[in-house]
Coordinates of C-alpha atoms in Angstrom, one line a residue:
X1 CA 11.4 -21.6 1.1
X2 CA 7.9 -21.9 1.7
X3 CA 5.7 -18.5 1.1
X4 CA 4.1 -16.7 4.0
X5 CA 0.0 -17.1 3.7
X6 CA -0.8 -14.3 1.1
X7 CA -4.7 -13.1 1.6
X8 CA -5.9 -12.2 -2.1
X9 CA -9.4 -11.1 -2.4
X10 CA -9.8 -10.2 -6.0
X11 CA -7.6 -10.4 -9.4
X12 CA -6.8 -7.5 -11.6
X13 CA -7.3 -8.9 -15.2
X14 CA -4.8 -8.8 -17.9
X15 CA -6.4 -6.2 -19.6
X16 CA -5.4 -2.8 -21.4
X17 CA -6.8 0.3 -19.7
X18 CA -8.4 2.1 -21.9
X19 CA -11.0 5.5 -20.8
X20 CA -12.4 8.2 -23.0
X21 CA -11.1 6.8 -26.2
X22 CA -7.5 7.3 -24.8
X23 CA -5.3 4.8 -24.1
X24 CA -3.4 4.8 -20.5
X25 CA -1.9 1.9 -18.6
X26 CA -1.7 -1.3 -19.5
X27 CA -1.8 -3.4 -16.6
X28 CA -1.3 -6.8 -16.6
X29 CA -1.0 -8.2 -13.0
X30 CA -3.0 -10.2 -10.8
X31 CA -2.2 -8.0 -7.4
X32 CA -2.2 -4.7 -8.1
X33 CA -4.4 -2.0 -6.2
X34 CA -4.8 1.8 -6.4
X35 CA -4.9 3.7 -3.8
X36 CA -7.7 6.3 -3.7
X37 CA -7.2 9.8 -1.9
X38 CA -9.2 12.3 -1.8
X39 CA -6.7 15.2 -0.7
X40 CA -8.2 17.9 -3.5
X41 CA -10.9 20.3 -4.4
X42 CA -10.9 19.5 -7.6
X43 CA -11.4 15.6 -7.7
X44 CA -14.1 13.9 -9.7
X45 CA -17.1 12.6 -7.9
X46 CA -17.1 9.6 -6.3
X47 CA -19.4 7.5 -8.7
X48 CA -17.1 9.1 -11.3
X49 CA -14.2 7.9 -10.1
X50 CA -15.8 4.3 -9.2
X51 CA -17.1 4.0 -13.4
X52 CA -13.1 4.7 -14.0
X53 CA -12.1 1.9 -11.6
X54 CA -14.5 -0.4 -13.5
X55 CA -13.7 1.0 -17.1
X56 CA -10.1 0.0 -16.6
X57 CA -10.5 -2.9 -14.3
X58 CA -9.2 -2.2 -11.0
X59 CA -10.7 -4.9 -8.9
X60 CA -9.2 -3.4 -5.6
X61 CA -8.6 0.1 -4.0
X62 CA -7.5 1.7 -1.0
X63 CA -9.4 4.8 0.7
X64 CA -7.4 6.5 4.3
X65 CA -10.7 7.0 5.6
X66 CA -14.6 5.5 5.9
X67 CA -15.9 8.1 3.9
X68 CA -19.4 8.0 3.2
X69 CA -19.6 9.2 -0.4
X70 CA -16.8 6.7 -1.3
X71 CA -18.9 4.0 0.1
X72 CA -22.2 4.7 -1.4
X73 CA -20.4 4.8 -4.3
X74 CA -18.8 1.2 -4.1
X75 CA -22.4 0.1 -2.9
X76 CA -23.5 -2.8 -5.6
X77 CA -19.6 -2.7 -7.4
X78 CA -18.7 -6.0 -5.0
X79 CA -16.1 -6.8 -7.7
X80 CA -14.0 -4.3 -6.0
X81 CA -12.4 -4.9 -2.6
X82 CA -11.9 -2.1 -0.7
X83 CA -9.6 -1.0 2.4
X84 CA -10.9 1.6 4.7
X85 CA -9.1 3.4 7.2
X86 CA -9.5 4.6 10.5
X87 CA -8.5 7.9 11.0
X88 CA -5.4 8.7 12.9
X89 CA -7.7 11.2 15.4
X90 CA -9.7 8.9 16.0
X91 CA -7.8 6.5 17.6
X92 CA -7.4 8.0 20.8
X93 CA -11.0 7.4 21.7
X94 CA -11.0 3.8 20.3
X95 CA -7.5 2.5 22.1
X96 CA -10.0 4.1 25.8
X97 CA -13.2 2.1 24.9
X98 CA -14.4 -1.1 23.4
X99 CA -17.7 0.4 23.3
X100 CA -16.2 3.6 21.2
X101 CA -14.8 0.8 18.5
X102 CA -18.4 -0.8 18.4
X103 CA -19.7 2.3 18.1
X104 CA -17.3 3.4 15.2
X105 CA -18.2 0.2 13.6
X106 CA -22.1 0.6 13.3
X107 CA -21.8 4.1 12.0
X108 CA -18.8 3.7 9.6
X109 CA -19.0 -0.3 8.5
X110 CA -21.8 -2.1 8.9
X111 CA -24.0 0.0 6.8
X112 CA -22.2 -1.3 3.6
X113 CA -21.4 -5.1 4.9
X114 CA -24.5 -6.0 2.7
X115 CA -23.5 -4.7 -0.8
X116 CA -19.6 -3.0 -0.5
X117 CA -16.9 -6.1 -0.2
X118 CA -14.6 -4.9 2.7
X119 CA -11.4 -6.8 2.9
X120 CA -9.3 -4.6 5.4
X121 CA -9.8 -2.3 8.1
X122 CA -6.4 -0.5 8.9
X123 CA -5.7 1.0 11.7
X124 CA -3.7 4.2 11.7
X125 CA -1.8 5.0 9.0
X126 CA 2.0 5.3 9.4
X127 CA 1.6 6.2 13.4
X128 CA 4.1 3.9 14.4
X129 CA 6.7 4.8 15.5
X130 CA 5.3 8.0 16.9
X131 CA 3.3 9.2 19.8
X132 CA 0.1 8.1 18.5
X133 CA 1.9 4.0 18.1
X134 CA 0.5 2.6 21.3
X135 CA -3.1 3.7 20.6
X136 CA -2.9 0.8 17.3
X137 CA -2.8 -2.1 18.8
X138 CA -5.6 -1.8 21.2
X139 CA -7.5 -0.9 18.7
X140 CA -6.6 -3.8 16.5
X141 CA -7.4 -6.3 18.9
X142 CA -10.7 -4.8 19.8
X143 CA -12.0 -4.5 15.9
X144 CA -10.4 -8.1 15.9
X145 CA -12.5 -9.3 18.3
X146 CA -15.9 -7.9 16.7
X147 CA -15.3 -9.1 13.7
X148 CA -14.6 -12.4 14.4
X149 CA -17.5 -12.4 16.8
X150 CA -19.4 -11.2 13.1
X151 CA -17.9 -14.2 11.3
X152 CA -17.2 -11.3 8.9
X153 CA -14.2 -11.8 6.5
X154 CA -12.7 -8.3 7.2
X155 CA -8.6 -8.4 8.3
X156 CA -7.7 -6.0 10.8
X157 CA -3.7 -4.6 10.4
X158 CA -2.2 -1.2 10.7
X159 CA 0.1 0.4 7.5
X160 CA 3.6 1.4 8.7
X161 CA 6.6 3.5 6.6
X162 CA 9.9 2.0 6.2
X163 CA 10.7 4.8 9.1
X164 CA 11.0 1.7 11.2
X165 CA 14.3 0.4 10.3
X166 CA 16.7 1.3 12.1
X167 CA 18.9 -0.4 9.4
X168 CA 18.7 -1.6 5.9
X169 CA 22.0 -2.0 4.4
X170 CA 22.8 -4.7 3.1
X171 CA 19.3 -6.3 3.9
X172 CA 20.2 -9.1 5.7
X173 CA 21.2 -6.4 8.7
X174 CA 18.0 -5.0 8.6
X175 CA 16.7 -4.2 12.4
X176 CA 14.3 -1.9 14.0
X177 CA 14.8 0.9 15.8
X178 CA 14.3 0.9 19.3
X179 CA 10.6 2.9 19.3
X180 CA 9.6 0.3 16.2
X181 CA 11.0 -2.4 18.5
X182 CA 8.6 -1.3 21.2
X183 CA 5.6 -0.3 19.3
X184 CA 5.8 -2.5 16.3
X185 CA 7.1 -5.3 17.7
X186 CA 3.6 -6.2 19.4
X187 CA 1.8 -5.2 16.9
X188 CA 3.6 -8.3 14.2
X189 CA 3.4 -11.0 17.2
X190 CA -0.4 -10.6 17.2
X191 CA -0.7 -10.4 12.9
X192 CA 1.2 -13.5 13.4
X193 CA -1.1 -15.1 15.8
X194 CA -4.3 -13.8 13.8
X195 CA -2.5 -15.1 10.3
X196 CA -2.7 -11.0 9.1
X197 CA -0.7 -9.3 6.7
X198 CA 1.3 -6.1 7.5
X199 CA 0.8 -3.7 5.1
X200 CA 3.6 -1.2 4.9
X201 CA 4.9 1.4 2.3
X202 CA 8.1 1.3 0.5
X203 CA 9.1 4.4 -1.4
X204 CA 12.4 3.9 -3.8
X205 CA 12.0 7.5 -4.9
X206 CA 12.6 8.9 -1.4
X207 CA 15.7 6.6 -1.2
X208 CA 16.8 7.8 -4.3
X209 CA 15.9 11.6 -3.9
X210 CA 18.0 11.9 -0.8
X211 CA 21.5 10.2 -2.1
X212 CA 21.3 10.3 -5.8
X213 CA 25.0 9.9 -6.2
X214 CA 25.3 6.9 -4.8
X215 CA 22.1 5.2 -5.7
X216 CA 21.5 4.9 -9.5
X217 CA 18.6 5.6 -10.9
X218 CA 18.4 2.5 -12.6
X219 CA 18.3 0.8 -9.6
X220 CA 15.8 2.5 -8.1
X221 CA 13.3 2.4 -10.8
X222 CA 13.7 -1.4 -12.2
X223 CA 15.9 -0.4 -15.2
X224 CA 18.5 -2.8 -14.7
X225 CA 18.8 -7.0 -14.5
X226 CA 22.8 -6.2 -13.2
X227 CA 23.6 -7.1 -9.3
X228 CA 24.1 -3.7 -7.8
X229 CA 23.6 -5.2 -4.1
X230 CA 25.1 -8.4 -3.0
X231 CA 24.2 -9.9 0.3
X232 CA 25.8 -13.3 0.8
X233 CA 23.9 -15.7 -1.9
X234 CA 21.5 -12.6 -2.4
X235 CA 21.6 -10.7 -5.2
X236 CA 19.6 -7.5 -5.6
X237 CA 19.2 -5.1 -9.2
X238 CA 16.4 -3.5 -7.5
X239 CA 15.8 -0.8 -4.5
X240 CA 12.6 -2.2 -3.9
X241 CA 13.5 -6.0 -3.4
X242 CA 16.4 -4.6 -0.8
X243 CA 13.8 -2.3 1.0
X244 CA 11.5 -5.3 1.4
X245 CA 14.0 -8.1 2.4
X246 CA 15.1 -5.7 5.2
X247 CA 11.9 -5.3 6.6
X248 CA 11.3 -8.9 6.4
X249 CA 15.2 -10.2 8.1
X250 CA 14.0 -6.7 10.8
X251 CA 10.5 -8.8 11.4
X252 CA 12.6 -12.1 11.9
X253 CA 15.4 -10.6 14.4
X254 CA 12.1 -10.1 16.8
X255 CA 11.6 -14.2 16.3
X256 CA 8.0 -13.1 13.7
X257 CA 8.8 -15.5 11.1
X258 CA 7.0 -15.8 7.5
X259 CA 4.6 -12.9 8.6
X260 CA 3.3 -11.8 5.0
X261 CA 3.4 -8.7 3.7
X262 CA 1.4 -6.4 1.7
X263 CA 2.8 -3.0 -0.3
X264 CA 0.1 -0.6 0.3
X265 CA 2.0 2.5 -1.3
X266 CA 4.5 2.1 -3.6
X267 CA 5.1 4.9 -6.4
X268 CA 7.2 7.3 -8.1
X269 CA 6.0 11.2 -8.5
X270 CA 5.6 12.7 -12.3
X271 CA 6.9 16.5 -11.2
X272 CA 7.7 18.4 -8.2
X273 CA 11.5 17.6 -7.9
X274 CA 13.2 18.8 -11.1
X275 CA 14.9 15.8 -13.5
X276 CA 14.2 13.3 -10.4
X277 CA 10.6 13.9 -11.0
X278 CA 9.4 13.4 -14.7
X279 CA 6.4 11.5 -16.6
X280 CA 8.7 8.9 -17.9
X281 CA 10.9 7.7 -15.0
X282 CA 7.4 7.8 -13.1
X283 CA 6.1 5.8 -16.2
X284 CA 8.9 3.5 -15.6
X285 CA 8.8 2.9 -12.0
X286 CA 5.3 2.1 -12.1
X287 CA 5.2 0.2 -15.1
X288 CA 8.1 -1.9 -13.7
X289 CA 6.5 -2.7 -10.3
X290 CA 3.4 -3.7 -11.9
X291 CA 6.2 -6.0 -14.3
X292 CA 7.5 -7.5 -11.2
X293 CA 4.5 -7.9 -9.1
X294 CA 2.8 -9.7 -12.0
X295 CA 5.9 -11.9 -12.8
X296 CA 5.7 -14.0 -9.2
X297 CA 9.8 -14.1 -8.8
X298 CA 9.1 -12.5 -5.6
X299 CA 12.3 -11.0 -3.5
X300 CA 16.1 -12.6 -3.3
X301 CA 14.5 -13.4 0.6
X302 CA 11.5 -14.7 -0.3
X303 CA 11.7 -16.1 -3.7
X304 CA 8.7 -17.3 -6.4
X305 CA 6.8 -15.5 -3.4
X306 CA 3.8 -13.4 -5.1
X307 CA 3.6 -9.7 -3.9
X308 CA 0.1 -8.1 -3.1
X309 CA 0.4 -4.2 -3.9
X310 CA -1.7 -1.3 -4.5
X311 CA 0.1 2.0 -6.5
X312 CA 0.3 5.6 -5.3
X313 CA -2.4 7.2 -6.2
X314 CA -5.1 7.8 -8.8
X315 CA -5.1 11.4 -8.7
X316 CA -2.8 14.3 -8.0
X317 CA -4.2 16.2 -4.7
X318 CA -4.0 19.6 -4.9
X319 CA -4.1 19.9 -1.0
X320 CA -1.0 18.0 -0.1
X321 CA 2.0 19.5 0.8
X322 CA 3.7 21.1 -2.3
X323 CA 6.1 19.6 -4.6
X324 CA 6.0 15.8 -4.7
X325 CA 3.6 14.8 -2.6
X326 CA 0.5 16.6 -5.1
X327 CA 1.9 14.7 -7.7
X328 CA 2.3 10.7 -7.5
X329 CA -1.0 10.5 -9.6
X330 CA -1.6 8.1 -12.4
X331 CA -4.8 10.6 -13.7
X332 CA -5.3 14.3 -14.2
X333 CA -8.3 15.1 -11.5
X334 CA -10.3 16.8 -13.8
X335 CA -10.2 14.9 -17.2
X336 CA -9.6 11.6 -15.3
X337 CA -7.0 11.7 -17.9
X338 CA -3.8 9.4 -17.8
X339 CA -0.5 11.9 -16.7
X340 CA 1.3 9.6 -18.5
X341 CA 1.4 6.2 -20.3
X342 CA 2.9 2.9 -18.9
X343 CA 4.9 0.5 -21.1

């Protein structure tokens, strides 16, 4: 089949990451982000975190919000691409007024156009499907609008959870709910018509967590080149590939066809859940994703397909809920030590 446009902005070299004398994760992929939160009060400064990013070579990150510190930080470092979000409160205000997202805009944007490289703005972050879905869309279009009235190379999408299938099992019956159908639905016919990824989030471990009998954990984490799923001619050894093909065959029951996709979470938590939750099956999901992102088979659906993703997170947050959630880092806040070592 032919591959859905892919957008890549920058390239994560083959390199071996290597900080404070101590060697971490070796990367060696070409689309390969980290996500950047800042849920913690005991995080290292933004500059700090920014010299990390270059000392290792991440060329691309992810931040939830426009936050101002972040972004004087990235000011000068164009070699990274950043995503900024639009806080979910906010979009209330935007989704009433055009003049609200051109306001938004010059106070949280267009002071870094010149010297930070923007690639996405997203647009609510998992809201769909909830209360807050509808607001996303007129949002989207408006920030749509401005920048292309800019001709500023900045994509406007939204980040959904794979709460929006209704089904995923096998993946070729993969469908939407009926909320998803109404709020996602228009929301992939105009990423379509604007040529736009959808960024999503796809989670094995939460998969895994909730049914570990039936799901092995080899399956889950990468650890195994044996069919486990077989879907017509598709064969699947791998939660993820299942989990993205059904999202894709969901997108193409509502007639959006070859609509690409980007991972913006994907990840495996280091503690929090007992012998689910360890360094080394962590170490092993994430060191496998970065395996399969960087070998370009793509998924049983869309094959020799490349997959843009970014990893969840660089540092555990101490203000997240407890258990998991504080604990999907890659670095101990504050050392900026790795938790654990891939490959």
């Amino acid at each position: 089949m032919e591959c859905p446009r892919i957008f890549i902005f920058f390239l994560l070299s083959a390199i071996l990451f290597n900080y404070n004398n101590d060697v971490s994760i070796n990367v060696a992929a070409t689309n390969v982000g980290l996500n950047y939160g800042l849920l913690g009060d005991n995080l290292p400064s933004p500059y700090d975190v920014i010299s990390l990013y270059k000392s290792i070579g991440v060329t691309k990150i992810r931040i939830f919000d426009p936050n101002t510190e972040v972004l004087n930080a990235l000011r000068g470092n164009t070699n990274i691409s950043v995503i900024v979000g639009v806080k979910d409160q906010d979009l209330a205000a935007l989704a009433a007024s055009e003049v609200a997202v051109e306001d938004w805009f010059a106070t949280n944007i267009e002071p870094y156009l010149s010297d930070v490289n923007i690639s996405f703005i997203t647009v609510g972050n998992e809201v769909i499907p909830g209360p807050i879905g509808p607001q996303v869309l007129p949002v989207m279009q408006s920030l749509t609008n401005l920048v292309k009235s800019r001709c500023l190379p900045i994509l406007i999408s939204t980040v959904v959870a794979m709460s929006n299938l209704g089904q995923s099992y096998p993946p070729s019956a993969g469908m939407f709910t009926p909320q998803a159908r109404e709020q996602l639905v228009p929301v992939l016919t105009f990423l379509s018509q604007t040529n736009t990824p959808i960024l999503v989030n796809i989670y094995p471990y939460f998969a895994y967590s909730s049914n570990p009998v039936n799901i092995s954990l080899d399956y889950a984490i990468f650890n195994t080149k044996d069919v486990v799923v077989e879907d017509g001619p598709m064969q699947y050894s791998n939660i993820f590939d299942a989990i993205f093909d059904a999202f894709v065959w969901a997108m193409e029951k509502e007639d959006v066809m070859d609509l690409s996709m980007v991972v913006t979470e994907t990840g495996w938590p280091s503690a929090g859940n007992g012998y689910l939750t360890t360094p080394d099956i962590a170490a092993t999901y994430n060191g496998n994703f970065i395996k399969h992102v960087e070998s370009g088979i793509g998924t049983p659906k869309r094959p020799n397909c490349s997959i843009e993703g970014f990893l969840f997170a660089t540092f555990n947050e101490n203000q997240k809920p407890a258990g998991t959630e504080q604990n999907f880092g890659l670095y101990n806040p504050t050392d900026m030590k790795p938790i654990y070592k891939l490959f």
